[in-house]
Amino acid sequence: MTRAHTAAPGGDTRRSRAPRRPTWSQLWAGATVLAIAALLLVPGWLAPSDPYHLDVSQRFQPPTAAHLFGTDDAGRDIFSRVVHGARYSIGTSVVVVTAAALFGTVYGAAAAWFGGALDRVLMRVVDVFLAFPYLVFAMAISASLGRGLTSALIALVALWWPSYARMVRGQVLSLIKDYHVRAARTLGASGPQILRWHVLPHTYDQVLVRYTLDLGQALIALTGLSFLGLGAQPPTPEWGLLIADAKQYALTAWWAAVLPGCVVFLVTLNFMSLGDRLRRRGGPR
Amino acid sequence: MTDRRERTGSRLLRLLTSLAWILLVVWVAVSVTFVLSRIVPADPARLAAGLDAGPEQVAEVRAEMGLDQPLAVQYGRYLGDLLTGDLGRSLQTRQPVIDDLLTALPASLELILASYLIYAVIGILAGIAWAYWPRGPHTLLLRFGAVIGVAVPVFWVGLVLQVVFAGKLQWFPVAGNFDYEGTGVPKVTGMGLVDTALTGQLPLIGEALRTLTLPVATLVVTHLAVTMTLMRSSLEEQLKRPYVRTARARGVKERRIVFVDALRNSLNPVVTMLGLQLGWSLGGVVIVEVIFSWPGFGRYAYQAFSAFDYNAIMAITLLSTVVFVTVNALVGMIYPMLDPRLKEAR
């Protein structure tokens, strides 16, 4: 009975449609999700060679069929490094946004649910966080915790959750006035039950849209920190670090810096368009 | 009149609350960075003493820097120094941090102001054009710019511009800002373009412009999209409102409806975003300055973060927080001018 209202409002009015042929853009979205999953899960199958294998005789090779993205100053195959780096770059971004979304959701929901003085205090904290220039603070936190991918991760989570908290709080505030919540309360559902089954599920749509859009932004922020030497450390093939290393010889071996950057761009772009697609599917309520 | 007095009273109150808010945020920021700088695994005293210092020397330096005191004492001393305007000395340059910052800031200001003017103006104009002419071949270009602007990392844009226009085509210098040496240009503001403009010599102005082009272009490409898309969607939304339909039905000229009525109503979110972007600008120039070896605040920050120069780091976060909060407070004061309803509501 407590599950009675988990369906999205209007979900029951949606007509069941006959299976349709997917559109090209749907196919593209599916393909990119699969490609990213493959990069994260089985990079070894996709990379032609060992990302750490040094071969000085092969240094600064321009892109060819053997070395799709060319080689770097130590003769390492850049394409293989990019493939193996996905785990660090995309993987960490996913962790960052997931942690921020989870924490922010719980925090915002708690603030809205308990209300009163606690809500005011909790939201003031959020306001303070949002009043920090986050780029500089990300750098400061990451530098202070000791340069490394974990420090960059912590720094980004610490600065990313407040926007989720604010968003979810607003939604929960309006949802708890809804009839279905009042009905559940009348029927004797407990506070946590109501939150879990009747309020939070309705916030997931918006959180998911934000989550997908943020994945791209987190990737840019994370690679930026690594580019400044505040994230991953050598010889990790993390993308930002890869590009930072290649910066020194960018004028002679452009591929080493430019091609991995293209990958960052493409991945971000796909996360953004995925988020956009979700938002449009959700539509204005 | 009592009414007016009440209004000035509430205005003063508002000013005071926003000032108190600024102070609170700055204090929290200072405290957070203070804590961060003391939990660091690297030992600042060891860094300052040098690699080949013995344990006694390190202890001596530590006492000299006051780092052997309890944290509360250090914190109190730091806040006290801050109030007198003393930001401490940099470990790297051995200069007072405030002097370092003052020499670095003009160069960054030049980058920030030049790029900000360009992307704010172009962003607003392009957004308006996009909303006014929603169909046509130009939308392809605008869409492309919008996509690039949000999804592309700053460092990649900078590197590509550098490789193409400085490396291959050699139209612009690879790195560095305007070089004063041997030109006889007096360093008045520290901003190359302004100083050369003061001399009025065209070739020098051209040189200053050449050094500015690539870093400014990088900032413009990566900041333009947000303003542009926001302007477009905000104006489009206004144009769907009933008052626009009414005005059209009454035969008000389309130009007047769009550029006077709807435009004014659609500016609020754009102003917010432009305020945020100006507030973030000190952090935003870091990567660009690193790529183009631009000797400003961003590169100083980068060096401070890399070497864990803790006094410099604390000054950097302090300064950028003050800028960010102040800009946001100023934007908050602009709102009522754009939207009279807010003035009445308060």
PDB file of N, CA and C in Angstrom, chain A residues 191-224:
ATOM      1  N   GLY A 191       6.704   9.174   8.672  1.00  0.00           N
ATOM      2  CA  GLY A 191       7.461  10.201   7.971  1.00  0.00           C
ATOM      3  C   GLY A 191       8.442   9.637   6.973  1.00  0.00           C
ATOM      4  N   PRO A 192       9.355   8.746   7.422  1.00  0.00           N
ATOM      5  CA  PRO A 192      10.320   8.186   6.483  1.00  0.00           C
ATOM      6  C   PRO A 192       9.653   7.456   5.319  1.00  0.00           C
ATOM      7  N   GLN A 193       8.540   6.752   5.621  1.00  0.00           N
ATOM      8  CA  GLN A 193       7.828   6.038   4.557  1.00  0.00           C
ATOM      9  C   GLN A 193       7.328   7.015   3.504  1.00  0.00           C
ATOM     10  N   ILE A 194       6.724   8.116   3.985  1.00  0.00           N
ATOM     11  CA  ILE A 194       6.176   9.087   3.043  1.00  0.00           C
ATOM     12  C   ILE A 194       7.297   9.659   2.177  1.00  0.00           C
ATOM     13  N   LEU A 195       8.394  10.044   2.848  1.00  0.00           N
ATOM     14  CA  LEU A 195       9.512  10.623   2.098  1.00  0.00           C
ATOM     15  C   LEU A 195      10.019   9.635   1.052  1.00  0.00           C
ATOM     16  N   ARG A 196      10.221   8.409   1.508  1.00  0.00           N
ATOM     17  CA  ARG A 196      10.836   7.418   0.644  1.00  0.00           C
ATOM     18  C   ARG A 196       9.946   7.036  -0.532  1.00  0.00           C
ATOM     19  N   TRP A 197       8.632   6.834  -0.272  1.00  0.00           N
ATOM     20  CA  TRP A 197       7.777   6.285  -1.318  1.00  0.00           C
ATOM     21  C   TRP A 197       6.894   7.311  -1.984  1.00  0.00           C
ATOM     22  N   HIS A 198       6.596   8.421  -1.339  1.00  0.00           N
ATOM     23  CA  HIS A 198       5.614   9.331  -1.922  1.00  0.00           C
ATOM     24  C   HIS A 198       6.195  10.678  -2.316  1.00  0.00           C
ATOM     25  N   VAL A 199       7.365  11.009  -1.806  1.00  0.00           N
ATOM     26  CA  VAL A 199       7.920  12.328  -2.137  1.00  0.00           C
ATOM     27  C   VAL A 199       9.156  12.201  -3.012  1.00  0.00           C
ATOM     28  N   LEU A 200      10.168  11.510  -2.513  1.00  0.00           N
ATOM     29  CA  LEU A 200      11.434  11.463  -3.250  1.00  0.00           C
ATOM     30  C   LEU A 200      11.310  10.927  -4.681  1.00  0.00           C
ATOM     31  N   PRO A 201      10.508   9.865  -4.920  1.00  0.00           N
ATOM     32  CA  PRO A 201      10.431   9.371  -6.293  1.00  0.00           C
ATOM     33  C   PRO A 201      10.051  10.452  -7.296  1.00  0.00           C
ATOM     34  N   HIS A 202       9.266  11.428  -6.842  1.00  0.00           N
ATOM     35  CA  HIS A 202       8.853  12.471  -7.778  1.00  0.00           C
ATOM     36  C   HIS A 202       9.962  13.475  -8.067  1.00  0.00           C
ATOM     37  N   THR A 203      11.004  13.449  -7.254  1.00  0.00           N
ATOM     38  CA  THR A 203      12.106  14.378  -7.525  1.00  0.00           C
ATOM     39  C   THR A 203      13.131  13.751  -8.457  1.00  0.00           C
ATOM     40  N   TYR A 204      13.049  12.408  -8.627  1.00  0.00           N
ATOM     41  CA  TYR A 204      14.108  11.738  -9.372  1.00  0.00           C
ATOM     42  C   TYR A 204      14.235  12.235 -10.814  1.00  0.00           C
ATOM     43  N   ASP A 205      13.087  12.557 -11.439  1.00  0.00           N
ATOM     44  CA  ASP A 205      13.138  13.004 -12.834  1.00  0.00           C
ATOM     45  C   ASP A 205      14.086  14.188 -12.993  1.00  0.00           C
ATOM     46  N   GLN A 206      13.847  15.217 -12.171  1.00  0.00           N
ATOM     47  CA  GLN A 206      14.675  16.426 -12.289  1.00  0.00           C
ATOM     48  C   GLN A 206      16.112  16.168 -11.877  1.00  0.00           C
ATOM     49  N   VAL A 207      16.270  15.365 -10.829  1.00  0.00           N
ATOM     50  CA  VAL A 207      17.630  15.066 -10.381  1.00  0.00           C
ATOM     51  C   VAL A 207      18.389  14.343 -11.485  1.00  0.00           C
ATOM     52  N   LEU A 208      17.695  13.431 -12.162  1.00  0.00           N
ATOM     53  CA  LEU A 208      18.357  12.661 -13.212  1.00  0.00           C
ATOM     54  C   LEU A 208      18.789  13.560 -14.365  1.00  0.00           C
ATOM     55  N   VAL A 209      17.933  14.504 -14.741  1.00  0.00           N
ATOM     56  CA  VAL A 209      18.297  15.433 -15.810  1.00  0.00           C
ATOM     57  C   VAL A 209      19.546  16.219 -15.403  1.00  0.00           C
ATOM     58  N   ARG A 210      19.497  16.769 -14.204  1.00  0.00           N
ATOM     59  CA  ARG A 210      20.616  17.548 -13.704  1.00  0.00           C
ATOM     60  C   ARG A 210      21.878  16.691 -13.627  1.00  0.00           C
ATOM     61  N   TYR A 211      21.686  15.456 -13.166  1.00  0.00           N
ATOM     62  CA  TYR A 211      22.790  14.512 -13.017  1.00  0.00           C
ATOM     63  C   TYR A 211      23.496  14.298 -14.345  1.00  0.00           C
ATOM     64  N   THR A 212      22.722  14.039 -15.382  1.00  0.00           N
ATOM     65  CA  THR A 212      23.319  13.755 -16.687  1.00  0.00           C
ATOM     66  C   THR A 212      24.045  14.975 -17.232  1.00  0.00           C
ATOM     67  N   LEU A 213      23.400  16.161 -17.082  1.00  0.00           N
ATOM     68  CA  LEU A 213      24.053  17.381 -17.568  1.00  0.00           C
ATOM     69  C   LEU A 213      25.344  17.627 -16.785  1.00  0.00           C
ATOM     70  N   ASP A 214      25.304  17.343 -15.487  1.00  0.00           N
ATOM     71  CA  ASP A 214      26.463  17.610 -14.641  1.00  0.00           C
ATOM     72  C   ASP A 214      27.630  16.669 -14.927  1.00  0.00           C
ATOM     73  N   LEU A 215      27.326  15.465 -15.424  1.00  0.00           N
ATOM     74  CA  LEU A 215      28.419  14.537 -15.709  1.00  0.00           C
ATOM     75  C   LEU A 215      29.439  15.195 -16.639  1.00  0.00           C
ATOM     76  N   GLY A 216      28.926  15.867 -17.671  1.00  0.00           N
ATOM     77  CA  GLY A 216      29.820  16.540 -18.606  1.00  0.00           C
ATOM     78  C   GLY A 216      30.594  17.665 -17.934  1.00  0.00           C
ATOM     79  N   GLN A 217      29.872  18.455 -17.123  1.00  0.00           N
ATOM     80  CA  GLN A 217      30.539  19.577 -16.456  1.00  0.00           C
ATOM     81  C   GLN A 217      31.591  19.092 -15.460  1.00  0.00           C
ATOM     82  N   ALA A 218      31.269  17.975 -14.781  1.00  0.00           N
ATOM     83  CA  ALA A 218      32.237  17.429 -13.820  1.00  0.00           C
ATOM     84  C   ALA A 218      33.472  16.937 -14.558  1.00  0.00           C
ATOM     85  N   LEU A 219      33.257  16.359 -15.730  1.00  0.00           N
ATOM     86  CA  LEU A 219      34.398  15.884 -16.515  1.00  0.00           C
ATOM     87  C   LEU A 219      35.307  17.058 -16.884  1.00  0.00           C
ATOM     88  N   ILE A 220      34.694  18.173 -17.299  1.00  0.00           N
ATOM     89  CA  ILE A 220      35.494  19.342 -17.653  1.00  0.00           C
ATOM     90  C   ILE A 220      36.238  19.880 -16.428  1.00  0.00           C
ATOM     91  N   ALA A 221      35.527  19.949 -15.291  1.00  0.00           N
ATOM     92  CA  ALA A 221      36.170  20.469 -14.080  1.00  0.00           C
ATOM     93  C   ALA A 221      37.309  19.565 -13.630  1.00  0.00           C
ATOM     94  N   LEU A 222      37.058  18.258 -13.676  1.00  0.00           N
ATOM     95  CA  LEU A 222      38.059  17.306 -13.201  1.00  0.00           C
ATOM     96  C   LEU A 222      39.299  17.314 -14.103  1.00  0.00           C
ATOM     97  N   THR A 223      39.067  17.271 -15.411  1.00  0.00           N
ATOM     98  CA  THR A 223      40.223  17.291 -16.300  1.00  0.00           C
ATOM     99  C   THR A 223      40.956  18.627 -16.162  1.00  0.00           C
ATOM    100  N   GLY A 224      40.207  19.699 -15.871  1.00  0.00           N
ATOM    101  CA  GLY A 224      40.841  20.993 -15.650  1.00  0.00           C
ATOM    102  C   GLY A 224      41.770  20.961 -14.447  1.00  0.00           C
TER     103      GLY A 224
END
